[in-house]
Short mmCIF file of C-alpha atoms in Angstrom, two decimals:
data_model
loop_
_atom_site.label_atom_id
_atom_site.label_comp_id
_atom_site.label_asym_id
_atom_site.label_seq_id
_atom_site.Cartn_x
_atom_site.Cartn_y
_atom_site.Cartn_z
CA MET C 66 -3.39 -34.73 -0.01
CA HIS C 67 -5.88 -31.88 -0.36
CA GLN C 68 -5.39 -29.73 -3.44
CA ARG C 69 -5.39 -26.03 -4.26
CA ASN C 70 -4.73 -24.15 -7.47
CA LEU C 71 -1.29 -22.76 -8.17
CA GLY C 72 -2.28 -20.59 -11.11
CA PRO C 73 -3.42 -23.10 -13.75
CA PHE C 74 -1.98 -26.08 -11.87
CA PRO C 75 -3.86 -28.16 -9.26
CA VAL C 76 -1.26 -29.01 -6.61
CA SER C 77 -1.02 -30.29 -3.06
CA ALA C 78 -2.32 -27.72 -0.57
CA ILE C 79 1.08 -27.78 1.14
CA GLY C 80 4.15 -27.82 -1.07
CA LEU C 81 7.83 -28.22 -0.35
CA GLY C 82 10.21 -25.30 -0.28
CA CYS C 83 13.51 -26.88 -1.28
CA MET C 84 15.82 -23.99 -0.31
CA ASN C 85 17.23 -25.30 2.94
CA LEU C 86 18.32 -28.56 1.35
CA SER C 87 21.15 -26.50 -0.17
CA HIS C 88 21.15 -23.02 1.31
CA ALA C 89 20.48 -20.49 4.07
CA TYR C 90 20.35 -22.25 7.43
CA GLY C 91 23.93 -23.30 7.98
CA VAL C 92 25.47 -26.51 6.67
CA PRO C 93 23.00 -28.25 4.34
CA PRO C 94 22.30 -31.97 4.69
CA ALA C 95 24.35 -34.54 2.83
CA PRO C 96 23.11 -35.15 -0.73
CA GLU C 97 21.83 -38.59 0.22
CA ALA C 98 19.73 -37.16 3.06
CA ALA C 99 18.38 -34.37 0.85
CA GLU C 100 17.43 -36.94 -1.79
CA LYS C 101 15.45 -38.93 0.78
CA VAL C 102 13.48 -35.82 1.79
CA LEU C 103 12.55 -35.03 -1.81
CA LEU C 104 11.50 -38.58 -2.61
CA ARG C 105 9.53 -38.96 0.61
CA ALA C 106 7.66 -35.74 -0.19
CA LEU C 107 6.76 -37.11 -3.60
CA ASP C 108 5.66 -40.39 -2.03
CA LEU C 109 3.42 -38.51 0.44
CA GLY C 110 1.60 -36.69 -2.33
CA VAL C 111 3.46 -33.39 -2.59
CA THR C 112 3.01 -32.11 -6.14
CA HIS C 113 4.47 -28.60 -5.71
CA PHE C 114 8.25 -28.30 -5.44
CA ASP C 115 9.79 -24.84 -5.19
CA THR C 116 13.43 -24.01 -5.92
CA ALA C 117 15.48 -21.10 -7.33
CA ALA C 118 18.71 -20.33 -9.12
CA LEU C 119 19.86 -18.46 -6.00
CA TYR C 120 19.68 -21.42 -3.63
CA GLY C 121 23.20 -22.72 -3.27
CA PHE C 122 24.03 -20.69 -6.41
CA GLY C 123 22.53 -23.37 -8.64
CA ALA C 124 23.12 -26.33 -6.33
CA ASN C 125 19.46 -26.64 -5.33
CA GLU C 126 18.18 -26.69 -8.90
CA THR C 127 20.85 -29.29 -9.67
CA LEU C 128 19.71 -31.41 -6.72
CA VAL C 129 16.03 -31.16 -7.63
CA GLY C 130 16.79 -31.98 -11.25
CA ARG C 131 18.94 -34.99 -10.42
CA VAL C 132 16.50 -36.49 -7.94
CA LEU C 133 13.09 -35.60 -9.33
CA SER C 134 13.51 -35.42 -13.12
CA PRO C 135 12.68 -39.16 -13.51
CA TYR C 136 9.24 -38.33 -12.01
CA ARG C 137 8.73 -35.04 -13.85
CA SER C 138 5.14 -35.78 -14.92
CA ARG C 139 4.03 -36.22 -11.30
CA PHE C 140 4.57 -32.70 -9.96
CA THR C 141 4.49 -28.97 -10.66
CA LEU C 142 7.96 -27.43 -10.76
CA ALA C 143 8.54 -23.84 -9.67
CA SER C 144 11.82 -21.97 -9.86
CA LYS C 145 13.01 -18.36 -9.89
CA CYS C 146 15.25 -15.97 -11.77
CA GLY C 147 16.39 -12.39 -11.28
CA MET C 148 18.52 -13.07 -8.20
CA THR C 149 21.49 -15.36 -8.61
CA GLY C 150 25.06 -15.97 -7.53
CA VAL C 151 27.72 -14.18 -9.58
CA ASP C 152 31.37 -14.72 -8.62
CA GLY C 153 30.28 -15.93 -5.21
CA LYS C 154 28.01 -12.96 -4.49
CA ARG C 155 24.24 -12.54 -4.55
CA VAL C 156 23.20 -10.28 -7.43
CA ILE C 157 19.76 -8.93 -8.40
CA ASP C 158 19.54 -8.58 -12.18
CA GLY C 159 16.19 -8.29 -13.94
CA ARG C 160 17.42 -7.33 -17.39
CA PRO C 161 15.62 -9.27 -20.14
CA GLU C 162 18.82 -10.78 -21.50
CA THR C 163 19.79 -12.04 -18.03
CA ILE C 164 16.35 -13.54 -17.41
CA LYS C 165 16.49 -15.46 -20.70
CA ARG C 166 20.03 -16.70 -20.13
CA THR C 167 19.40 -17.85 -16.57
CA CYS C 168 16.24 -19.67 -17.69
CA ASP C 169 18.30 -21.74 -20.11
CA GLU C 170 20.79 -22.47 -17.34
CA ALA C 171 17.97 -23.48 -15.00
CA LEU C 172 16.42 -25.81 -17.55
CA ALA C 173 19.74 -27.60 -17.87
CA ARG C 174 20.23 -27.93 -14.12
CA LEU C 175 16.64 -29.07 -13.58
CA ARG C 176 16.90 -31.61 -16.44
CA THR C 177 13.59 -30.56 -17.93
CA ASP C 178 12.27 -29.01 -21.12
CA VAL C 179 9.91 -26.64 -19.34
CA ILE C 180 9.50 -24.99 -15.93
CA ASP C 181 5.86 -24.89 -14.89
CA LEU C 182 5.99 -21.69 -12.82
CA TYR C 183 8.90 -19.28 -13.15
CA TYR C 184 9.13 -16.38 -10.72
CA LEU C 185 10.99 -13.12 -10.87
CA HIS C 186 12.70 -13.67 -7.53
CA ARG C 187 13.17 -9.96 -6.87
CA TRP C 188 12.12 -6.94 -8.85
CA ASP C 189 15.31 -5.25 -10.04
CA LYS C 190 14.35 -1.63 -9.39
CA LYS C 191 16.85 -0.45 -12.01
CA VAL C 192 14.72 -2.19 -14.65
CA PRO C 193 11.05 -1.33 -15.27
CA ILE C 194 8.89 -4.24 -14.17
CA GLU C 195 7.27 -4.11 -17.61
CA ASP C 196 10.62 -4.93 -19.24
CA SER C 197 11.31 -7.89 -16.97
CA MET C 198 7.77 -9.18 -17.47
CA GLY C 199 8.15 -8.83 -21.20
CA ALA C 200 11.10 -11.22 -21.07
CA MET C 201 9.09 -13.67 -18.98
CA ALA C 202 6.24 -13.47 -21.48
CA GLU C 203 8.69 -14.30 -24.26
CA LEU C 204 9.81 -17.38 -22.32
CA VAL C 205 6.16 -18.49 -22.16
CA ALA C 206 5.80 -17.95 -25.91
CA ALA C 207 8.98 -19.96 -26.50
CA GLY C 208 7.59 -22.89 -24.48
CA LYS C 209 10.37 -22.73 -21.88
CA ILE C 210 8.03 -21.85 -19.02
CA ARG C 211 4.29 -22.33 -18.59
CA ALA C 212 3.35 -19.57 -16.16
CA VAL C 213 4.86 -16.46 -14.60
CA GLY C 214 5.18 -15.56 -10.93
CA LEU C 215 6.55 -12.67 -8.87
CA SER C 216 8.21 -12.66 -5.46
CA GLU C 217 8.24 -9.94 -2.77
CA VAL C 218 6.31 -7.33 -4.75
CA SER C 219 3.72 -4.73 -3.80
CA ALA C 220 0.16 -4.76 -5.04
CA ASP C 221 0.95 -1.84 -7.34
CA THR C 222 3.89 -3.66 -8.94
CA LEU C 223 1.79 -6.81 -9.25
CA ARG C 224 -0.89 -4.92 -11.18
CA ARG C 225 1.68 -3.27 -13.46
CA ALA C 226 3.22 -6.67 -14.21
CA HIS C 227 -0.16 -8.34 -14.69
CA ALA C 228 -1.01 -5.76 -17.37
CA VAL C 229 1.92 -7.09 -19.43
CA HIS C 230 1.28 -10.80 -18.88
CA PRO C 231 -0.99 -12.69 -16.46
CA VAL C 232 0.69 -13.36 -13.12
CA ALA C 233 -0.16 -16.87 -11.92
CA ALA C 234 1.27 -16.56 -8.42
CA VAL C 235 2.94 -14.21 -5.98
CA GLN C 236 5.38 -15.60 -3.44
CA THR C 237 6.09 -13.65 -0.27
CA GLU C 238 6.92 -14.42 3.33
CA TYR C 239 3.67 -14.93 5.21
CA SER C 240 3.06 -16.44 8.62
CA LEU C 241 1.60 -15.55 11.98
CA TRP C 242 4.61 -13.34 12.66
CA THR C 243 4.88 -11.72 9.19
CA ARG C 244 1.60 -10.17 8.02
CA ASN C 245 2.75 -7.67 5.38
CA ALA C 246 0.77 -9.52 2.71
CA GLU C 247 -2.43 -8.59 4.52
CA ILE C 248 -1.90 -4.89 3.73
CA ALA C 249 -2.72 -5.27 0.03
CA VAL C 250 -1.09 -8.14 -1.88
CA LEU C 251 -3.25 -10.94 -0.51
CA ASP C 252 -6.39 -9.18 -1.70
CA ALA C 253 -4.77 -8.16 -5.00
CA CYS C 254 -3.97 -11.80 -5.72
CA ARG C 255 -7.55 -12.80 -5.00
CA GLU C 256 -8.82 -10.01 -7.26
CA LEU C 257 -6.53 -11.00 -10.16
CA GLY C 258 -7.00 -14.75 -9.77
CA ALA C 259 -3.38 -15.35 -8.72
CA ALA C 260 -2.28 -17.85 -6.11
CA PHE C 261 -0.44 -16.61 -3.04
CA VAL C 262 2.51 -18.81 -2.09
CA ALA C 263 3.62 -18.33 1.51
CA PHE C 264 7.30 -18.92 2.13
CA SER C 265 8.77 -19.27 5.65
CA PRO C 266 5.29 -20.26 6.90
CA VAL C 267 6.65 -21.45 10.25
CA ALA C 268 8.67 -18.25 10.73
CA ARG C 269 12.11 -19.69 10.01
CA GLY C 270 11.68 -22.24 12.78
CA TYR C 271 10.29 -19.82 15.37
CA LEU C 272 6.81 -21.38 15.17
CA ALA C 273 8.13 -24.93 14.78
CA ASP C 274 9.49 -25.49 18.28
CA ALA C 275 12.98 -25.41 16.75
CA PHE C 276 14.55 -23.30 19.52
CA HIS C 277 13.58 -22.08 22.97
CA THR C 278 16.30 -19.82 24.37
CA VAL C 279 18.71 -17.04 23.44
CA GLU C 280 21.47 -19.62 23.77
CA ASP C 281 19.80 -21.87 21.20
CA VAL C 282 19.81 -19.02 18.69
CA ALA C 283 23.38 -18.09 19.56
CA ALA C 284 24.36 -21.64 18.56
CA PHE C 285 23.13 -21.15 14.97
CA ASP C 286 25.78 -21.86 12.36
CA ALA C 287 27.95 -18.89 11.42
CA LYS C 288 26.45 -18.85 7.90
CA ASP C 289 22.84 -19.11 9.05
CA ILE C 290 20.94 -16.20 7.44
CA ARG C 291 18.88 -15.71 10.60
CA ARG C 292 21.92 -14.24 12.31
CA ALA C 293 21.46 -11.09 10.21
CA MET C 294 17.71 -10.83 10.85
CA PRO C 295 16.67 -8.33 13.56
CA ARG C 296 13.99 -10.56 15.07
CA PHE C 297 16.68 -13.04 16.06
CA GLN C 298 18.91 -10.43 17.71
CA GLY C 299 19.26 -8.80 21.12
CA ASP C 300 16.20 -7.39 22.85
CA ASN C 301 14.01 -8.27 19.87
CA LEU C 302 14.81 -11.96 20.31
CA VAL C 303 14.21 -11.83 24.07
CA ALA C 304 10.79 -10.25 23.54
CA ASN C 305 9.81 -12.66 20.79
CA LEU C 306 10.79 -15.75 22.76
CA LYS C 307 8.40 -14.67 25.53
CA LEU C 308 5.45 -15.25 23.18
CA LEU C 309 6.26 -18.90 22.63
CA ASP C 310 5.04 -20.47 25.88
CA ASP C 311 1.51 -19.22 25.26
CA TYR C 312 1.72 -20.15 21.58
CA ARG C 313 2.76 -23.71 22.43
CA ALA C 314 -0.15 -23.86 24.86
CA ARG C 315 -2.52 -22.94 22.00
CA ALA C 316 -1.07 -25.80 19.95
CA ARG C 317 -1.57 -28.25 22.79
CA GLU C 318 -5.16 -27.05 23.13
CA ALA C 319 -5.62 -27.69 19.41
CA GLY C 320 -4.13 -31.16 19.72
CA CYS C 321 -1.37 -30.48 17.21
CA THR C 322 2.23 -29.35 17.07
CA PRO C 323 3.23 -25.66 16.95
CA ALA C 324 4.27 -25.99 13.31
CA GLN C 325 0.95 -27.60 12.40
CA LEU C 326 -0.96 -24.80 14.09
CA ALA C 327 1.01 -22.23 12.08
CA LEU C 328 0.29 -24.05 8.81
CA ALA C 329 -3.39 -24.60 9.62
CA TRP C 330 -3.74 -20.89 10.38
CA LEU C 331 -2.26 -20.04 6.96
CA LEU C 332 -4.52 -22.45 5.10
CA ALA C 333 -7.49 -20.79 6.78
CA GLN C 334 -6.55 -17.36 5.41
CA GLY C 335 -7.94 -18.11 1.98
CA GLY C 336 -8.29 -20.85 -0.58
CA HIS C 337 -5.65 -19.17 -2.75
CA VAL C 338 -2.96 -19.41 -0.03
CA LEU C 339 -0.41 -22.21 -0.48
CA PRO C 340 2.29 -22.66 2.19
CA ILE C 341 5.66 -24.13 1.21
CA PRO C 342 7.46 -25.12 4.42
CA GLY C 343 10.99 -26.37 4.02
CA THR C 344 12.79 -28.97 6.08
CA THR C 345 15.83 -31.20 6.07
CA ARG C 346 14.15 -33.96 8.09
CA ILE C 347 11.61 -36.56 7.07
CA ASP C 348 9.83 -36.53 10.44
CA HIS C 349 9.32 -32.77 10.14
CA LEU C 350 8.15 -33.20 6.55
CA GLU C 351 5.50 -35.70 7.64
CA GLU C 352 4.46 -33.43 10.52
CA ASN C 353 4.07 -30.43 8.21
CA LEU C 354 2.04 -32.26 5.58
CA ALA C 355 -0.36 -33.63 8.20
CA ALA C 356 -1.46 -30.05 8.90
CA ALA C 357 -3.51 -30.13 5.69
CA ASP C 358 -5.88 -32.64 7.33
CA LEU C 359 -6.50 -30.65 10.51
CA LYS C 360 -9.94 -29.24 11.21
CA LEU C 361 -9.39 -26.64 13.91
CA ASP C 362 -11.87 -24.37 15.65
CA PRO C 363 -11.83 -20.95 13.92
CA THR C 364 -11.93 -19.29 17.33
CA LEU C 365 -8.75 -21.08 18.36
CA LEU C 366 -7.06 -20.07 15.09
CA ALA C 367 -8.09 -16.47 15.69
CA ARG C 368 -6.62 -16.57 19.18
CA ALA C 369 -3.34 -17.85 17.77
CA GLY C 370 -3.45 -15.00 15.27
CA GLU C 371 -3.90 -12.47 18.05
CA LEU C 372 -1.12 -13.94 20.16
CA VAL C 373 1.53 -13.84 17.40
CA SER C 374 1.07 -10.98 14.94
CA GLN C 375 2.67 -7.80 13.62
CA ARG C 376 1.39 -6.09 16.79
CA THR C 377 3.12 -8.47 19.19
CA VAL C 378 6.32 -9.46 17.36
CA THR C 379 9.31 -7.19 17.85
CA GLY C 380 11.70 -6.13 15.08
CA PRO C 381 11.62 -5.92 11.28
CA ARG C 382 12.00 -9.14 9.30
CA TYR C 383 15.08 -7.99 7.35
CA ASN C 384 18.05 -5.77 8.10
CA ALA C 385 18.19 -2.36 6.43
CA PRO C 386 20.29 -3.32 3.34
CA THR C 387 18.10 -6.32 2.53
CA GLN C 388 14.93 -4.33 3.16
CA THR C 389 15.84 -1.97 0.31
CA GLU C 390 15.84 -4.94 -2.11
CA ILE C 391 12.19 -5.87 -1.64
CA ASP C 392 9.03 -4.15 -2.81
CA THR C 393 6.45 -5.42 -0.34
CA GLU C 394 4.32 -3.00 1.64
CA GLU C 395 5.38 -2.37 5.21
CA PHE C 396 3.32 -1.63 8.31
#
């Protein structure tokens, strides 16, 4: 597996986002199936596993800890605080005392003495970013975490946080159909020497040949988070589905799958970009990781980038209430 730097850690160029083994896209797989995905990823050379306290309200950290803790020296472990489940509800809380408490809880669930990269999952806008970063810096000093990351922040917030303590990585949605990072954060990360971790790199299945029709999307599980996302609704969905025939044709021309084309495009956006696709299936895992070996014509990648972009995709990525919770720049 090719490697890139995740802050101070050399890791596999493509990591594994563990979220959907416990959370977000309907009924998660059985624990035995999830365990097989994690172990197969490790066997294939993945050395970057990404989880969070939010995912399954602790269930994902518990899963990752149970399955992977015997192999702890073989991979870089990333998790997140600042957005967790409280009494069955999602809560954003960036107060220093909460960050420190949830770190201790995460360490116990993950069965480890230290988390390599610990992100502030969301900036709690009621708390100055400097205060939240101060707590993260104290966790580094205490030896409970090795490096600090931020998720869904603007370039301005990144720089304010970096002035308190070095930021090793920023994690934000980035794919052909979500380009907000290109406004400022991608360049800010390069300037500050931070990695950029791209979550939802295959556009929540849109670029992975996971569905083809309005009816396919209508069949999503009732608890699937995509049901609340405007791009998967009404006229927006109809317009976005029309892009896929040409996109699949570009993948065939490249001699790869649609998901591999999406991942190869991301890897070509800069050496500091690290995609973390998630999956519940071993065949999809193997398909995704093979994208790191592709050598595609830059002209073909550029054409894919013109076909699916912020100019051609219809609808915002989040609904209005969720949009208020993030700090990323918007077109």
